Each structure stands twice: as C-alpha cells, then as structure tokens.
Amino acid sequence: MTAKILDGKSIAQRIKDGLKAEIEVLKKEGSPLKLAAVQVGESEASGVYTRAQKKNCEKLGIDYELTILDEGLGQKEIIEHIQKLNQDDSVTGIILQLPLPQGISAVEVQSKIDVGKDVEGVNPANLGWITYGKPRLIPCTVAAVMELIKAAGVDLYGKEAVMVGHSDIVGKPVALLLLNKFATTSVCHIATGERGNLAEYVRKAELLIVAVGKANLVKGEWIKEGAIVIDVGINRVEGKILGDVEFEEAKERAGWITPVPGGVGPVTTAMLLRNTVMAARKEEKENG
Ligand code: NAP
C-alpha cells in the first residue's frame, strides 16, 4: 500500500479561501478585526514568525499590530500590556510570542489574555473547555491535527488512536479531543520510550499522531497497514527538515500520511487565521 498524502498546503488554502467571506461580513458590519502580537525582546526566530503572521493577515485583510516590549521588562509590566490590549475594543485577537525572557512564566502571562481574544488557545480556561467537551479557541496546532484527521474522512468512534508526546499545548489537548470523539486513545511519552514500549503502541494505532521533536523516532515498519499518520514534528537535520516519523518507509504502509514539511505546518498557520476570525465574530461554536 502507498499512502495518500494529506496535503497541508491545499487544505490550508481551502480554509483561507473559506475565511474570506466571513471577513467580508465583518468589514461590512464595521466590526473590528485586528490581531495584536506581543514580543518581548528581539530575536531572529520571533522575527521570522511575526513577519509571516503579518503577511498572512494582510493577505486576508486582517489588521496586524506587533509590539516589541523591552527585554528588561518584568512579568508585571508584560501583563499590564496584555491587559491594555484586553481592554482595547479595536483588538480582537492577541498572540504572545514565545520564548519569553528567563524568569517570566509563559503560563502566568497567557492566563491573563482575555479568553475571547486568546487566538492561540493557550489561556488555561480555553484549554479547560476541551476537558469539558466544549472546545472554543484551541491551540492552532491542535486544531490543525483535527482538521487533517477530518480531511482523511475517518470516523473516530471506537478507533485505536495513539498520541505520541504529551506536551501541554499539543499532545494533551489532542488526546482529550480524540477522547471527546470516543476514539480509544493511548498517550505515549518519554517513559513509554524508556521502557521500550513505543513500538508496541504504534503497531496497534489506526490513527497515529506524533508530536515529539526527534527526527525519525517512529520507524516505518511499526506503522499499521492502512493507518492515518499525522506527523507534527519539525526537526532540522543537516540542512533538511524532517518529521518524527520515517516518512518514506511509513508511506508504504499507511493509508494516509502528512509530509514534513507541507503537512501540519501550513494548516497550523491557517488555524491561527481561523481562530482570529472566530474571536472577532465572538463565536462560541464548537471547534476541533
Ligand atoms: P515538547 O513540549 O518538547 O513535547 C515533546 C513531547 O515528546 C513530550 O511530551 C516528551 O515527553 C515526549 N517525548 C520525548 N521523547 C520521547 C520518546 N523517546 N518517546 C515518546 N515520547 C517522547 O514539544 P511540542 O511543543 O509538543 O512539539 C513537538 C514537536 O512538534 C516539535 O518538533 C515541534 O517543533 C513540533 N511542532 C510543530 C508545529 C507545527 O506547526 N508543525 C507546531 C508545534 C510544534 P516528556 O515531557 O515526558 O519528556
């Protein structure tokens, strides 16, 4: 079997095209639509992200405003800036660039972002809504994973799903969303790997999602025939970008697979735009 490719670029384009009509409605109503990005200190990596955010927003007609705060500011001052944005009616979405300088707690600052403007879905309240089966604004990568699963056309009810990686903003929320849809969900992490049990879990997965950050951690020969494989990992190895799954080998066994690059990444970008529009529309519709 050779897997069908879940082409993130074309899925992302379809999502962005779909947003245009919603944005037009907001503009006609005279409703504000602005994404405010907050960066603390200058960094090469943040610059790459914020330039891409600006370009993507401008293409769709979303206002974008970046504030670069002084690196020497303390947590209190950063929170004060966030609170100013919370109160500004012209700002409909807020994104906090990571990493923050040492000594500043990202979770503490994220918890102060207005729940309705939290377009990255990182406020603990928005993450908590996932537990209660009422996802609203959810982390963009998590939304991308769910969108790619949807594109594969799988009914999750009773499916054997395995999530490799249990980070707070990818692995854990994805696992909860799968549970909400009644997939029989296993979560693997460092201890699974250390006990040598990772292959055993992967082998039974009808749906496999990997978000670890270790190139080729999951061997192609472990993949169940016909499985859906979503590879979130991004690893730079000798000038190349690789995922967490051995792509060429896995492709020969899987039913559907995401490439790296060109899979989860572009859909994540589209999900930030979708969350931004959702926030501006003050929608409480189910997400994920
Ligand atoms: P993270 O916070 O570092 O989490 C990695 C997870 O993998 C942790 O739960 C860790 O467990 C687990 N892990 C480590 N070694 C393992 C092993 N040998 N076997 C099983 N599990 C293991 O990373 P993240 O933020 O979730 O991101 C994961 C990857 O996705 C990274 O490559 C990142 O660059 C990529 N990413 C891509 C996108 C995108 O848009 N495409 C977005 C976000 C992230 P412990 O915590 O127990 O050590």
PDB file of C-alpha atoms and ligand atoms in Angstrom, residues 141 164-167 170 189-190 193 198 211-214 217 232-234 264-265 268, ligand 1:
ATOM      1  CA  THR A 141      -1.508  23.058  16.027  1.00  0.00           C
ATOM      2  CA  VAL A 164       2.980  10.142  20.967  1.00  0.00           C
ATOM      3  CA  GLY A 165       4.073  13.180  23.028  1.00  0.00           C
ATOM      4  CA  HIS A 166       2.164  14.727  25.928  1.00  0.00           C
ATOM      5  CA  SER A 167       3.078  18.402  25.818  1.00  0.00           C
ATOM      6  CA  VAL A 170      -0.100  19.700  21.572  1.00  0.00           C
ATOM      7  CA  HIS A 189       5.665   9.856  26.352  1.00  0.00           C
ATOM      8  CA  ILE A 190       9.278   9.669  27.400  1.00  0.00           C
ATOM      9  CA  GLY A 193      10.078   5.148  25.102  1.00  0.00           C
ATOM     10  CA  LEU A 198       6.752   2.671  21.959  1.00  0.00           C
ATOM     11  CA  ALA A 211       4.497  15.382  18.384  1.00  0.00           C
ATOM     12  CA  VAL A 212       7.896  14.827  19.979  1.00  0.00           C
ATOM     13  CA  GLY A 213      10.673  16.670  18.149  1.00  0.00           C
ATOM     14  CA  LYS A 214      13.031  13.731  17.494  1.00  0.00           C
ATOM     15  CA  LEU A 217      11.764   8.415  16.195  1.00  0.00           C
ATOM     16  CA  VAL A 232       3.675  17.172  13.928  1.00  0.00           C
ATOM     17  CA  GLY A 233       7.450  17.045  14.493  1.00  0.00           C
ATOM     18  CA  ILE A 234       9.819  19.547  12.932  1.00  0.00           C
ATOM     19  CA  VAL A 264       0.696  20.133   9.816  1.00  0.00           C
ATOM     20  CA  GLY A 265       2.697  23.389   9.475  1.00  0.00           C
ATOM     21  CA  THR A 268      -1.442  25.462  11.756  1.00  0.00           C
TER      22      THR A 268
HETATM   23  P1  NAP B   1       7.590  19.344  23.660  1.00  0.00           P
HETATM   24  O1  NAP B   1       6.875  20.283  24.539  1.00  0.00           O
HETATM   25  O2  NAP B   1       9.078  19.251  23.708  1.00  0.00           O
HETATM   26  O3  NAP B   1       6.979  17.882  23.911  1.00  0.00           O
HETATM   27  C1  NAP B   1       7.566  16.724  23.382  1.00  0.00           C
HETATM   28  C2  NAP B   1       6.892  15.519  23.964  1.00  0.00           C
HETATM   29  O4  NAP B   1       7.512  14.328  23.480  1.00  0.00           O
HETATM   30  C3  NAP B   1       6.960  15.436  25.476  1.00  0.00           C
HETATM   31  O5  NAP B   1       5.697  15.035  25.916  1.00  0.00           O
HETATM   32  C4  NAP B   1       8.015  14.361  25.728  1.00  0.00           C
HETATM   33  O6  NAP B   1       7.792  13.661  26.927  1.00  0.00           O
HETATM   34  C5  NAP B   1       7.770  13.439  24.566  1.00  0.00           C
HETATM   35  N1  NAP B   1       8.917  12.581  24.267  1.00  0.00           N
HETATM   36  C6  NAP B   1      10.225  12.902  24.290  1.00  0.00           C
HETATM   37  N2  NAP B   1      10.983  11.840  23.930  1.00  0.00           N
HETATM   38  C7  NAP B   1      10.134  10.821  23.687  1.00  0.00           C
HETATM   39  C8  NAP B   1      10.298   9.481  23.306  1.00  0.00           C
HETATM   40  N3  NAP B   1      11.504   8.969  23.073  1.00  0.00           N
HETATM   41  N4  NAP B   1       9.202   8.705  23.139  1.00  0.00           N
HETATM   42  C9  NAP B   1       7.975   9.214  23.357  1.00  0.00           C
HETATM   43  N5  NAP B   1       7.740  10.494  23.727  1.00  0.00           N
HETATM   44  C10 NAP B   1       8.811  11.291  23.897  1.00  0.00           C
HETATM   45  O7  NAP B   1       7.243  19.618  22.120  1.00  0.00           O
HETATM   46  P2  NAP B   1       5.895  20.168  21.401  1.00  0.00           P
HETATM   47  O8  NAP B   1       5.785  21.625  21.592  1.00  0.00           O
HETATM   48  O9  NAP B   1       4.727  19.297  21.728  1.00  0.00           O
HETATM   49  O10 NAP B   1       6.333  19.920  19.902  1.00  0.00           O
HETATM   50  C11 NAP B   1       6.658  18.619  19.426  1.00  0.00           C
HETATM   51  C12 NAP B   1       7.232  18.716  18.014  1.00  0.00           C
HETATM   52  O11 NAP B   1       6.242  19.324  17.182  1.00  0.00           O
HETATM   53  C13 NAP B   1       8.474  19.614  17.875  1.00  0.00           C
HETATM   54  O12 NAP B   1       9.293  19.064  16.853  1.00  0.00           O
HETATM   55  C14 NAP B   1       7.921  20.942  17.409  1.00  0.00           C
HETATM   56  O13 NAP B   1       8.875  21.687  16.663  1.00  0.00           O
HETATM   57  C15 NAP B   1       6.787  20.456  16.535  1.00  0.00           C
HETATM   58  N6  NAP B   1       5.705  21.447  16.384  1.00  0.00           N
HETATM   59  C16 NAP B   1       5.244  21.667  15.136  1.00  0.00           C
HETATM   60  C17 NAP B   1       4.226  22.539  14.909  1.00  0.00           C
HETATM   61  C18 NAP B   1       3.712  22.749  13.511  1.00  0.00           C
HETATM   62  O14 NAP B   1       3.007  23.710  13.265  1.00  0.00           O
HETATM   63  N7  NAP B   1       4.015  21.847  12.592  1.00  0.00           N
HETATM   64  C19 NAP B   1       3.657  23.231  15.981  1.00  0.00           C
HETATM   65  C20 NAP B   1       4.094  22.962  17.286  1.00  0.00           C
HETATM   66  C21 NAP B   1       5.124  22.053  17.466  1.00  0.00           C
HETATM   67  P3  NAP B   1       8.368  14.236  28.331  1.00  0.00           P
HETATM   68  O15 NAP B   1       7.745  15.596  28.525  1.00  0.00           O
HETATM   69  O16 NAP B   1       7.870  13.250  29.307  1.00  0.00           O
HETATM   70  O17 NAP B   1       9.849  14.304  28.160  1.00  0.00           O
END
